[in-house]
CSV table of C-alpha atoms in Angstrom, one decimal:
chain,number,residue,atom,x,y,z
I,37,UNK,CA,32.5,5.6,-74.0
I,38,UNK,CA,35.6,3.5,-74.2
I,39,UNK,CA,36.6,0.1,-71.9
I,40,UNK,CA,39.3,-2.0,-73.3
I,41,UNK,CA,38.2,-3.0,-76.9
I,42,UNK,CA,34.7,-2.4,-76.1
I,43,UNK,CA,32.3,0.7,-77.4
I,44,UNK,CA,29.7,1.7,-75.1
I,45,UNK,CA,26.6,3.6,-75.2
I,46,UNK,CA,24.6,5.0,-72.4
I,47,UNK,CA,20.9,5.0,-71.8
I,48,UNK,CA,19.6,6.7,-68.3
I,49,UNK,CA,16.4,4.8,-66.8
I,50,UNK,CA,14.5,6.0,-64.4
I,51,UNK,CA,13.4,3.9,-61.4
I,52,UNK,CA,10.0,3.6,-59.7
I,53,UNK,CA,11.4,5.2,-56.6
I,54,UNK,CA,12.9,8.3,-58.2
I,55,UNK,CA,16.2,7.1,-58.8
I,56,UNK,CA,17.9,6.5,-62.0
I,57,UNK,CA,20.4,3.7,-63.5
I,58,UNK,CA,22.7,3.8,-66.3
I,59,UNK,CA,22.6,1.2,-69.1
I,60,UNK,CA,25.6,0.7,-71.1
I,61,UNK,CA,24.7,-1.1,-74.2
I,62,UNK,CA,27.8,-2.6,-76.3
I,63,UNK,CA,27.8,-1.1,-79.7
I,64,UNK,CA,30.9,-3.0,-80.8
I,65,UNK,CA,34.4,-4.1,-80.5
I,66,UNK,CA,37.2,-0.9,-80.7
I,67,UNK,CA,39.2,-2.5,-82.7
I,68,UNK,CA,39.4,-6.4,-84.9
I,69,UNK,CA,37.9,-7.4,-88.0
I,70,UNK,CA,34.7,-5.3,-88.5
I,71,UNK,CA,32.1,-7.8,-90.5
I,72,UNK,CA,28.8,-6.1,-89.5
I,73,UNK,CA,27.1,-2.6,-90.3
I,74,UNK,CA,27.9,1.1,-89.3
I,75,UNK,CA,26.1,1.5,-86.0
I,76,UNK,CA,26.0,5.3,-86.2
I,77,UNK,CA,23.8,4.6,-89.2
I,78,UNK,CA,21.5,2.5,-87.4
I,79,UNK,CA,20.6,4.4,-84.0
I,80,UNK,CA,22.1,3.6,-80.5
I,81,UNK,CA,20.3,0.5,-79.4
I,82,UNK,CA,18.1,-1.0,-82.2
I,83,UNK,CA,19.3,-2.4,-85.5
I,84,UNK,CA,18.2,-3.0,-88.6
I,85,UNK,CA,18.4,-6.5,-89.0
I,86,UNK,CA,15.8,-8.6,-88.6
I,87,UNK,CA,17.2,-12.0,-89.1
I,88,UNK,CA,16.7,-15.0,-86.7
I,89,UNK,CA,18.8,-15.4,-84.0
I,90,UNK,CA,23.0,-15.3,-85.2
I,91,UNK,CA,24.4,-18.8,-83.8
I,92,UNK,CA,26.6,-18.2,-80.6
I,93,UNK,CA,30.3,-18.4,-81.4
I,94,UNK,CA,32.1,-22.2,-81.5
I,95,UNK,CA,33.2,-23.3,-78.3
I,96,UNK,CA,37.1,-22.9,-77.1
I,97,UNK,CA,37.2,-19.8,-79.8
I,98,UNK,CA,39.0,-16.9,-77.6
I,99,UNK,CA,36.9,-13.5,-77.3
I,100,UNK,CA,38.2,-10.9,-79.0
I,101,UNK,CA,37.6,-8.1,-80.6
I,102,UNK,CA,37.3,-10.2,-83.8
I,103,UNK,CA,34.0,-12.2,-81.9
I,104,UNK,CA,32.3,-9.5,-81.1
I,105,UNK,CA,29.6,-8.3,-83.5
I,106,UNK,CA,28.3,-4.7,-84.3
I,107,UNK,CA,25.2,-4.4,-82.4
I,108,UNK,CA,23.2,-3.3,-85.7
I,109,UNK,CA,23.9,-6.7,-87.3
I,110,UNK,CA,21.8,-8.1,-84.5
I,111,UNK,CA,18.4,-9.6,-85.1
I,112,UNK,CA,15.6,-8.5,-82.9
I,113,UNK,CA,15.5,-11.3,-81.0
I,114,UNK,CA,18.5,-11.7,-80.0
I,115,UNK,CA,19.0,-12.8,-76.2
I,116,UNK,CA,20.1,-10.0,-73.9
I,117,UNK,CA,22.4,-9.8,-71.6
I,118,UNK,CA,22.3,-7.9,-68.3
I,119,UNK,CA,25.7,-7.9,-66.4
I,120,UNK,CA,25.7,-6.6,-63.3
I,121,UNK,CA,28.4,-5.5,-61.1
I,122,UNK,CA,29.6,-5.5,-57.6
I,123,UNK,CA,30.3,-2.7,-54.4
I,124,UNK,CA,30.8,0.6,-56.3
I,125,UNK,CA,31.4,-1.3,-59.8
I,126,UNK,CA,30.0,-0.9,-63.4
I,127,UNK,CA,30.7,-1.1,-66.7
I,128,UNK,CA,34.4,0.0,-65.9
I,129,UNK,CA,35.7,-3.2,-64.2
I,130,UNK,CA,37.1,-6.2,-65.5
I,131,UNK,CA,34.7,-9.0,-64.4
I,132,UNK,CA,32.0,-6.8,-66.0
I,133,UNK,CA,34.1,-6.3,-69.0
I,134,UNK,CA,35.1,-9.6,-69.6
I,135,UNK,CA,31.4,-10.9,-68.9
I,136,UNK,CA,29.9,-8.7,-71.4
I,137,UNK,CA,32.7,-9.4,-73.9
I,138,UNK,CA,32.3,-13.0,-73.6
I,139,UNK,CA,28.3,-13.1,-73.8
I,140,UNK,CA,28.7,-11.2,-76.9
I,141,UNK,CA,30.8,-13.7,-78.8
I,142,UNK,CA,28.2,-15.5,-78.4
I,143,UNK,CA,26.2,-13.6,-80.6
I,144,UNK,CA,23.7,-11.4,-77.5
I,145,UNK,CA,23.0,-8.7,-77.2
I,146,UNK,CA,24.5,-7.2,-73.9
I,147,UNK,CA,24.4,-4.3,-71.7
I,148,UNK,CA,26.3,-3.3,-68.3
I,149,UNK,CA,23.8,-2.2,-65.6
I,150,UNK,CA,25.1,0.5,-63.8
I,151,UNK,CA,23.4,1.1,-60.1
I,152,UNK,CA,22.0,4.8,-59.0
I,153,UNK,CA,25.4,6.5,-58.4
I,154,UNK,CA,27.6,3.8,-59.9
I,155,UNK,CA,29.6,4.3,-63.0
I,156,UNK,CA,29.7,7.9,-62.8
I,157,UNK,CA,25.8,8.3,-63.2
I,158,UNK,CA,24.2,10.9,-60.6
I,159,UNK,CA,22.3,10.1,-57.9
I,160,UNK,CA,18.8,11.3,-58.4
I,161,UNK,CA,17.2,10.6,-55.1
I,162,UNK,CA,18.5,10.1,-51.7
I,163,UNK,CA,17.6,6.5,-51.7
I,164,UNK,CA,21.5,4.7,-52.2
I,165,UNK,CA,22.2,1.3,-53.9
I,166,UNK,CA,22.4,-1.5,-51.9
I,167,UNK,CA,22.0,-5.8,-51.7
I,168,UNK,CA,18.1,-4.8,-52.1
I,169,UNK,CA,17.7,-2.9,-55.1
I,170,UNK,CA,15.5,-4.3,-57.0
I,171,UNK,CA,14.1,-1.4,-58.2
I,172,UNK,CA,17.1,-1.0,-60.1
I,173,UNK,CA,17.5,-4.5,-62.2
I,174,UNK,CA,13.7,-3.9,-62.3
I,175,UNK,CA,14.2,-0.8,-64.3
I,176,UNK,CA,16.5,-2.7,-66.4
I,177,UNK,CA,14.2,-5.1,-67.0
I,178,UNK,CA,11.6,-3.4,-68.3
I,179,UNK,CA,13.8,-0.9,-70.3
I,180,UNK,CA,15.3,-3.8,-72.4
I,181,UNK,CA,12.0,-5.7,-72.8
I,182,UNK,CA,10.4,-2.5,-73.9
I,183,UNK,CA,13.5,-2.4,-76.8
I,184,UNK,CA,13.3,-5.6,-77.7
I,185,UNK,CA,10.0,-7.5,-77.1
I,186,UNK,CA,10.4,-10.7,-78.8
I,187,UNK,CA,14.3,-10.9,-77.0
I,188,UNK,CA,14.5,-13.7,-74.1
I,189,UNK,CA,16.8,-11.8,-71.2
I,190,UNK,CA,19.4,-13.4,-69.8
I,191,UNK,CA,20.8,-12.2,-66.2
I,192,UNK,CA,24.4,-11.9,-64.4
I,193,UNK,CA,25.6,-11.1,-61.5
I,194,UNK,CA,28.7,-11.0,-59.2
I,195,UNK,CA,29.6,-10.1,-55.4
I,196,UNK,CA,27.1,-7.4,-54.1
I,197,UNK,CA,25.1,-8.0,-57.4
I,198,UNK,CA,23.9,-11.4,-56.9
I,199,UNK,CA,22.0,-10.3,-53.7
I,200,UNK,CA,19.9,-7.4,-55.8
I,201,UNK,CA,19.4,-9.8,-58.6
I,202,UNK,CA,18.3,-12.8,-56.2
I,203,UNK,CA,16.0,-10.1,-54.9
I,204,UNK,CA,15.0,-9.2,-57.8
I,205,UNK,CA,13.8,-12.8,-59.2
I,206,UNK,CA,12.6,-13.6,-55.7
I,207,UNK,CA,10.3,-10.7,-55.8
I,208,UNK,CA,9.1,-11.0,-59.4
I,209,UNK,CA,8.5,-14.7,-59.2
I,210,UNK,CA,5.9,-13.8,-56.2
I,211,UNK,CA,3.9,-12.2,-58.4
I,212,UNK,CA,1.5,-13.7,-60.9
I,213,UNK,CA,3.6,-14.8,-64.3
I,214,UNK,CA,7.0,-14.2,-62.6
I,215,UNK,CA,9.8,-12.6,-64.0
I,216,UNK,CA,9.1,-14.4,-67.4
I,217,UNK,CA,6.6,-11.5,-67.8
I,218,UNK,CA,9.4,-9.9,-69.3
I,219,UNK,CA,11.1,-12.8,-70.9
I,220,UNK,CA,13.6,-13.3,-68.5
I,221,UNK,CA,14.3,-16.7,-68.9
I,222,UNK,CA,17.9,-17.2,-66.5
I,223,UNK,CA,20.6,-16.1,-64.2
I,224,UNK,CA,24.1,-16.9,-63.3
I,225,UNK,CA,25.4,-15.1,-59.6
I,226,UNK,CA,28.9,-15.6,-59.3
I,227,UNK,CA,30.8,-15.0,-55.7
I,228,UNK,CA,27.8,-14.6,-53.6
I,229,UNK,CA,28.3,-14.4,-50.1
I,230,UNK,CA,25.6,-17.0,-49.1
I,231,UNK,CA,25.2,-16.3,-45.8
I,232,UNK,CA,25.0,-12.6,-45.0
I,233,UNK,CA,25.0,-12.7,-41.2
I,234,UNK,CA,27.8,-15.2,-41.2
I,235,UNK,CA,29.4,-13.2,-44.1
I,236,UNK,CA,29.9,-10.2,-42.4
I,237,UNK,CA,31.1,-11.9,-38.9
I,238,UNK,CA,33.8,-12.9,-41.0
I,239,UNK,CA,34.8,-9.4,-41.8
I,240,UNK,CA,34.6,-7.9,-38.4
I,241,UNK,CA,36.2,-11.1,-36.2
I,242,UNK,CA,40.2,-9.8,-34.6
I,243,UNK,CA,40.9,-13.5,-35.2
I,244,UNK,CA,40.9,-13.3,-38.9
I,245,UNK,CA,43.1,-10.1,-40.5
I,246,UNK,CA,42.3,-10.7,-43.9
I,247,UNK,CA,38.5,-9.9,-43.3
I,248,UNK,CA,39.4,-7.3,-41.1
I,249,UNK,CA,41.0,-5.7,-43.9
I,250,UNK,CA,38.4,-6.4,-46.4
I,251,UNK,CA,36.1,-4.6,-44.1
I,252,UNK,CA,38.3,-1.9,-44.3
I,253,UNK,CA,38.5,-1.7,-47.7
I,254,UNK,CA,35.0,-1.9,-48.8
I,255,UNK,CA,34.4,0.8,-46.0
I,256,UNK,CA,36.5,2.8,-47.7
I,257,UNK,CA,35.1,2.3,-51.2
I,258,UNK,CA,31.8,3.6,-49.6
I,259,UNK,CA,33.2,6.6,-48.2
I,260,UNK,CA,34.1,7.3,-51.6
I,261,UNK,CA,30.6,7.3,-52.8
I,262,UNK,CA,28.4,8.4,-49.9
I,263,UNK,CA,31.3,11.7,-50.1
I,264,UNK,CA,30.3,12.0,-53.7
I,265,UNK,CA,26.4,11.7,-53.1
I,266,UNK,CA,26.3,13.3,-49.9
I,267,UNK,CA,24.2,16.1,-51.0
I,268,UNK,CA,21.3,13.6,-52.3
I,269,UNK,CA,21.6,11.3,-49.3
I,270,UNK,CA,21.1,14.4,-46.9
I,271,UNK,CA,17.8,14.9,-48.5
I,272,UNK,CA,16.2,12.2,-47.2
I,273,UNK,CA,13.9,12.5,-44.7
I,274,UNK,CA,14.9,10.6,-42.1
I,275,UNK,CA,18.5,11.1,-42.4
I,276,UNK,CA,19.9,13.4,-40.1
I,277,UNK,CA,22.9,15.6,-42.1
I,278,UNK,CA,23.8,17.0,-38.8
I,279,UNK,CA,24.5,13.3,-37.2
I,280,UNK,CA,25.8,11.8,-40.3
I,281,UNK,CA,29.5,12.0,-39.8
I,282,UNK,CA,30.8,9.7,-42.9
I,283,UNK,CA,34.1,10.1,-42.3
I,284,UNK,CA,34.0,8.8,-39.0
I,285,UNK,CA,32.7,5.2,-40.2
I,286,UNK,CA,35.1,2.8,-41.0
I,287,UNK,CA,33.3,-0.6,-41.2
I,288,UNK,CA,30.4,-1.7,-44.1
I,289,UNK,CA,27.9,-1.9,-40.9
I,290,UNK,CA,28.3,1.4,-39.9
I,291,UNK,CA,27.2,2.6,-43.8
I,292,UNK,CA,24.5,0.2,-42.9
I,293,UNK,CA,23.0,1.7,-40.2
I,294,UNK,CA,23.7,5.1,-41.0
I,295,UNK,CA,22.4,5.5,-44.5
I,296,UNK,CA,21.1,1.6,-45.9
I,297,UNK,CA,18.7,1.1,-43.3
I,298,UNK,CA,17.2,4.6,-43.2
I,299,UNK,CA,16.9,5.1,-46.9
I,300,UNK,CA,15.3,1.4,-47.5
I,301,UNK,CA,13.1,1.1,-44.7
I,302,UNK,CA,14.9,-1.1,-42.6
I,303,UNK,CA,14.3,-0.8,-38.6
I,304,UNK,CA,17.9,-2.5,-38.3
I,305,UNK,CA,20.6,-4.2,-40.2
I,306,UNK,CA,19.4,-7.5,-39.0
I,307,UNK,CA,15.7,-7.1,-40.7
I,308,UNK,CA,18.0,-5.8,-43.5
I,309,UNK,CA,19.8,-8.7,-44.2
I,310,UNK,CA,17.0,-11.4,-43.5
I,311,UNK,CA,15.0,-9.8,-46.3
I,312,UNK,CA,17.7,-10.5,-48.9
I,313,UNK,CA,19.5,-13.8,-47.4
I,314,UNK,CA,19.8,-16.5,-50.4
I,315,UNK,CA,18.4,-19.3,-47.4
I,316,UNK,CA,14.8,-17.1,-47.5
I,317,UNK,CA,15.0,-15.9,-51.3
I,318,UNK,CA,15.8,-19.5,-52.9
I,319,UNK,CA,12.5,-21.1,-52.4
I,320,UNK,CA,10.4,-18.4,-54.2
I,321,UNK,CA,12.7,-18.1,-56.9
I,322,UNK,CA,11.2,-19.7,-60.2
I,323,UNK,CA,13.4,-18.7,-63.0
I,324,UNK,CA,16.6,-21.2,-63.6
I,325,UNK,CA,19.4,-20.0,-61.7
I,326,UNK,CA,22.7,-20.9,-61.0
I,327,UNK,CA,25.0,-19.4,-58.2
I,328,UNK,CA,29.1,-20.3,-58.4
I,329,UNK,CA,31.1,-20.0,-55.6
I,330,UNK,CA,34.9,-21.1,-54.0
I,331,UNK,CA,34.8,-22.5,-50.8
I,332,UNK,CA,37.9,-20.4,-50.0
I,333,UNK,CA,36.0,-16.8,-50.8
I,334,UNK,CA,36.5,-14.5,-47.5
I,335,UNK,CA,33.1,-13.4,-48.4
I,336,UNK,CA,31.2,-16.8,-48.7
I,337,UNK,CA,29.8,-17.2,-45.3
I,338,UNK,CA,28.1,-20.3,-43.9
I,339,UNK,CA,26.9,-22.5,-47.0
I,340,UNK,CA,25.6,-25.1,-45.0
I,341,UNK,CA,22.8,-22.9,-44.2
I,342,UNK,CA,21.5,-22.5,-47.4
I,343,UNK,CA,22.5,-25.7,-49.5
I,344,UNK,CA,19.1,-27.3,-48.0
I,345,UNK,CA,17.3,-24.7,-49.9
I,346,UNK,CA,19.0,-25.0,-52.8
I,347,UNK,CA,18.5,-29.3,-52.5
I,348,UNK,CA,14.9,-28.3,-52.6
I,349,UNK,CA,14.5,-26.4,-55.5
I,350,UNK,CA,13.7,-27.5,-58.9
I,351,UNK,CA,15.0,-23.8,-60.1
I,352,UNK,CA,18.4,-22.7,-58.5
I,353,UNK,CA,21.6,-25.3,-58.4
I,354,UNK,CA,25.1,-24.6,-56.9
I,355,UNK,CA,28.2,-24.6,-57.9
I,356,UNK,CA,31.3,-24.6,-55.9
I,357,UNK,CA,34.9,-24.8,-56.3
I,358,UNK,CA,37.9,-25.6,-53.8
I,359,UNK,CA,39.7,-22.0,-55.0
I,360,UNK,CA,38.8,-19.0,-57.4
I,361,UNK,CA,38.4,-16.6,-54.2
I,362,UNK,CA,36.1,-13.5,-54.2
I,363,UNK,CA,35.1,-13.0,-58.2
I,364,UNK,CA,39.4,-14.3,-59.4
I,365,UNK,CA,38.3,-17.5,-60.8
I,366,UNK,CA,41.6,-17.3,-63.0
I,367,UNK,CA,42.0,-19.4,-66.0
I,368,UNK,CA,45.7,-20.9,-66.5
I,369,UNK,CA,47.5,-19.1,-68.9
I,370,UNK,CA,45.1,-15.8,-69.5
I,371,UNK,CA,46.9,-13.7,-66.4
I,372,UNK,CA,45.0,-11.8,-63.5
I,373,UNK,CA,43.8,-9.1,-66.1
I,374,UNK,CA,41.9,-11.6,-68.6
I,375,UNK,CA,38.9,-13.8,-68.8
I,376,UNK,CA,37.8,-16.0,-66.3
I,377,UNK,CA,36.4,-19.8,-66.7
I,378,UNK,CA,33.3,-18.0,-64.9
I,379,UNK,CA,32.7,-16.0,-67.5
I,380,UNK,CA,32.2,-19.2,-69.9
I,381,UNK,CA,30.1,-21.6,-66.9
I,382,UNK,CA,28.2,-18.5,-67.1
I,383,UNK,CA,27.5,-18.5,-70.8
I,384,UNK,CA,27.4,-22.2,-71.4
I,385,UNK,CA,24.6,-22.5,-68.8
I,386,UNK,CA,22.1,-19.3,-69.9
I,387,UNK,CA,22.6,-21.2,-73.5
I,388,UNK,CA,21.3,-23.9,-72.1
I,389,UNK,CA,18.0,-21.8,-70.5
I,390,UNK,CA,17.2,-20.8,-74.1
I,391,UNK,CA,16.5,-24.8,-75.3
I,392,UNK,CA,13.2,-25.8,-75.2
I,393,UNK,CA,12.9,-27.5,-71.4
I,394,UNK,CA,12.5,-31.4,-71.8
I,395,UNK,CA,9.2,-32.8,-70.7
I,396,UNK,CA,10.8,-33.9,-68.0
I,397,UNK,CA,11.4,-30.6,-66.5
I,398,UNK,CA,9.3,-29.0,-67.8
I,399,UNK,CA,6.9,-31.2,-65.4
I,400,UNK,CA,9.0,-30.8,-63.0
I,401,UNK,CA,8.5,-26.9,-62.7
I,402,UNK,CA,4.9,-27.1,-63.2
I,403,UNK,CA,5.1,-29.6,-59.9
I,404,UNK,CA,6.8,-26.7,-57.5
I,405,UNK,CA,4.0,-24.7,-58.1
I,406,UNK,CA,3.8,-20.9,-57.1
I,407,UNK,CA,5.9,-19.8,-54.2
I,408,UNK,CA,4.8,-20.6,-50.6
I,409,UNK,CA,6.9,-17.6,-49.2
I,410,UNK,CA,6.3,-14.1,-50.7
I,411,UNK,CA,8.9,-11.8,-51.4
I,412,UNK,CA,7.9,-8.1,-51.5
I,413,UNK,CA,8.8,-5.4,-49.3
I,414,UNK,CA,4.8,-4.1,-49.6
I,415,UNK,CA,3.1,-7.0,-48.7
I,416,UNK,CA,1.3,-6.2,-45.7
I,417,UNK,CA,0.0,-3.4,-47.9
I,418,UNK,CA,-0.5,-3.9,-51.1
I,419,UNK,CA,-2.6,-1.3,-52.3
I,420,UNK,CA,-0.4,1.5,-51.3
I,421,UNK,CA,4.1,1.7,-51.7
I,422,UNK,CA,6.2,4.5,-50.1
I,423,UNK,CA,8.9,5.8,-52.3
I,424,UNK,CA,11.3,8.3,-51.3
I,425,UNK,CA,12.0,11.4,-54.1
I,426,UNK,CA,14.3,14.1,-53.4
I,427,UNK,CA,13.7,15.7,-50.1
I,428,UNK,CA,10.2,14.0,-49.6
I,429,UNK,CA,8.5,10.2,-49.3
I,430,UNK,CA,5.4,9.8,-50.9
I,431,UNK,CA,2.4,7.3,-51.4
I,432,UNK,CA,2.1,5.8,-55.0
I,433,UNK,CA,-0.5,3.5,-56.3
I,434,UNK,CA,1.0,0.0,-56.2
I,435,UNK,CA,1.6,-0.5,-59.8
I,436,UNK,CA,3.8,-4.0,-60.7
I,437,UNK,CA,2.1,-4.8,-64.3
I,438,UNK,CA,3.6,-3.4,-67.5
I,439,UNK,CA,2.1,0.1,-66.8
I,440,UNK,CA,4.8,1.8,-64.9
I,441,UNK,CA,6.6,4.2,-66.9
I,442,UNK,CA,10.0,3.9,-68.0
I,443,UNK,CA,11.6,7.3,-68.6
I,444,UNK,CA,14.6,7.2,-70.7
I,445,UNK,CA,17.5,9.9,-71.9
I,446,UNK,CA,18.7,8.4,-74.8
């Protein structure tokens, strides 16, 4: 698989739930100065080497295809890097692109996570991506830390991604050992809308025609893939194919409470959006993490509502910017198409998550303590989860250690 002077290589995971996501690791560059080995010789995903880590590429060099390293000249413990993408994204797009481009010059390993019916992968069950699945970067997760053990796993985010990765680490950091369970030591969520409820009044309000016509558009982006899935969706159990009338909704809530809510479990789109909001998340989070936004994104919602969370952790810090917009935080002179200073905030601060902490912070994380807010979708009953496959939900033993079983095409 080809994306600008990037080689790809897919890897289907299946999720806990029935679905399946698509990992595209990077293999190399298509074209530059080739230093490293033949990848062909050396398997899709693991290489030969086993060197210590390669140092990260000097800062201020351009990426290019002369940055990027062949995959098989990697050591085994080389960080990786999950990038994950926005509403109907993957690998395809730019930001994702550029991301995985960048995080690679720095000598990681990286991989594009595509979501259940993103990026051209098929939708296995008739549960559909949204802001809460977890299940999904879970998968990831444990696909890449059953790969590479001794790797440290670096996360990354933008738009409708930083909500399922938020979830993600808010979830995993409720359980005993947190997401460093599986080495994931840091995340970087760029253009997160912070405030969901206040997000999406700014979409739907007459008053202000640029949201109107983002609501619009991203409505019609999900037409697009709920036409294309329809088949799997309809198999649900509680969704009604005779009453589901896609082509009649033309606002993001609408896909919401049609299809989100019913396939996830949700009794309405306000429950849905309370269990993801960055205010309720933040405080169980225990993994470093760093969200960038611009003040003038259309998608930011209220950040006063959540900047007291963010005060009170010793984990996640903000960043925010006068202008960069919804995921266009342009650098001067590299043009609309190219690399943006995001990509390098985001690098220079998961570099930083993989130095030894200082004693300093180090007591300082030990003070927080475990989370005082739990952050699971099962908790009322632990012993028992309801997952939906095909054209039936079933009961599975609750099963969040390293037992759960990762079936991958490779």
């Amino acid at each position: 698989m080809f994306t600008l002077f990037l080689n790809y290589d897919r890897q289907m995971v299946r999720c806990e739930d029935g679905g399946q996501v698509a990992l595209d690791w990077l293999v190399s560059s298509r074209f530059g100065n080739k230093t490293g080995g033949d990848t062909k010789s050396h398997g899709m995903f693991a290489p030969q080497s086993k060197r210590t880590a390669a140092p990260p590429s000097e800062n201020g060099q351009p990426v290019s295809a002369d940055t990027i390293p062949d995959a098989s000249t990697l050591p085994l413990d080389a960080p990786v890097f999950i990038m994950l993408h926005g509403i109907n994204g993957g690998s395809h797009e730019g930001p994702s692109k550029w991301a995985v481009a960048t995080a690679a010059s720095r000598g990681w390993r990286c991989v594009a996570l595509n979501l259940r019916g993103c990026g051209g992968a098929e939708l296995s069950s008739p549960k559909v991506y949204c802001a809460v699945s977890s299940a999904d970067v879970r998968a990831a997760v444990d696909a890449c830390h059953l790969l590479y053990p001794a790797a440290p796993i670096l996360l990354s985010a933008y738009s409708l991604g930083t909500y399922v990765v938020g979830t993600y680490l808010a979830e995993e950091d409720s359980k005993p050992g947190g997401a460093a369970r599986r080495n994931v030591v840091g995340a970087v969520l760029t253009s997160c809308p912070m405030e969901p409820h206040s997000s999406y009044a700014g979409l739907s309000d007459p008053s202000i025609p640029t949201g109107l016509m983002y609501n619009g558009m991203i409505a019609a982006k999900l037409r697009e893939y709920f036409f294309k899935h329809e088949t799997a969706v309809t198999e649900h159990p509680e969704v009604d194919a005779k009453l589901l009338n896609i082509a009649a909704m033309r606002t993001v809530v609408d896909f919401e409470k049609a299809v989100i809510c019913i396939t996830h479990g949700f009794k309405d789109v306000d429950e849905y959006y309370a269990y993801f909001s960055p205010g309720r998340i933040i405080p169980s989070i225990r993994t470093p993490t760093l969200y960038v936004v611009a003040t003038d994104d259309p998608f930011l919602g209220d950040l006063s509502s959540v900047e007291h969370s963010i005060k009170e952790s010793q984990f996640v810090s903000l960043a925010h910017v006068a202008r960069g917009g919804h995921v266009a935080f342009l650098e001067k002179g590299v043009g609309v198409f190219g690399q943006c200073w995001t990509d390098k905030v985001t690098g220079e601060f998961l570099q930083g998550v993989l130095e030894p902490r200082s004693e300093l912070a180090t007591q300082a994380a030990n003070a927080a303590g475990p989370p005082k807010t739990i952050i699971a979708r099962n908790h009322g009953d632990a012993s028992k989860r309801i997952v939906a496959r095909t054209s039936f939900a079933c009961a599975a033993d609750d099963d969040d250690d390293d037992s759960g079983a990762i079936d991958a095409k490779l």
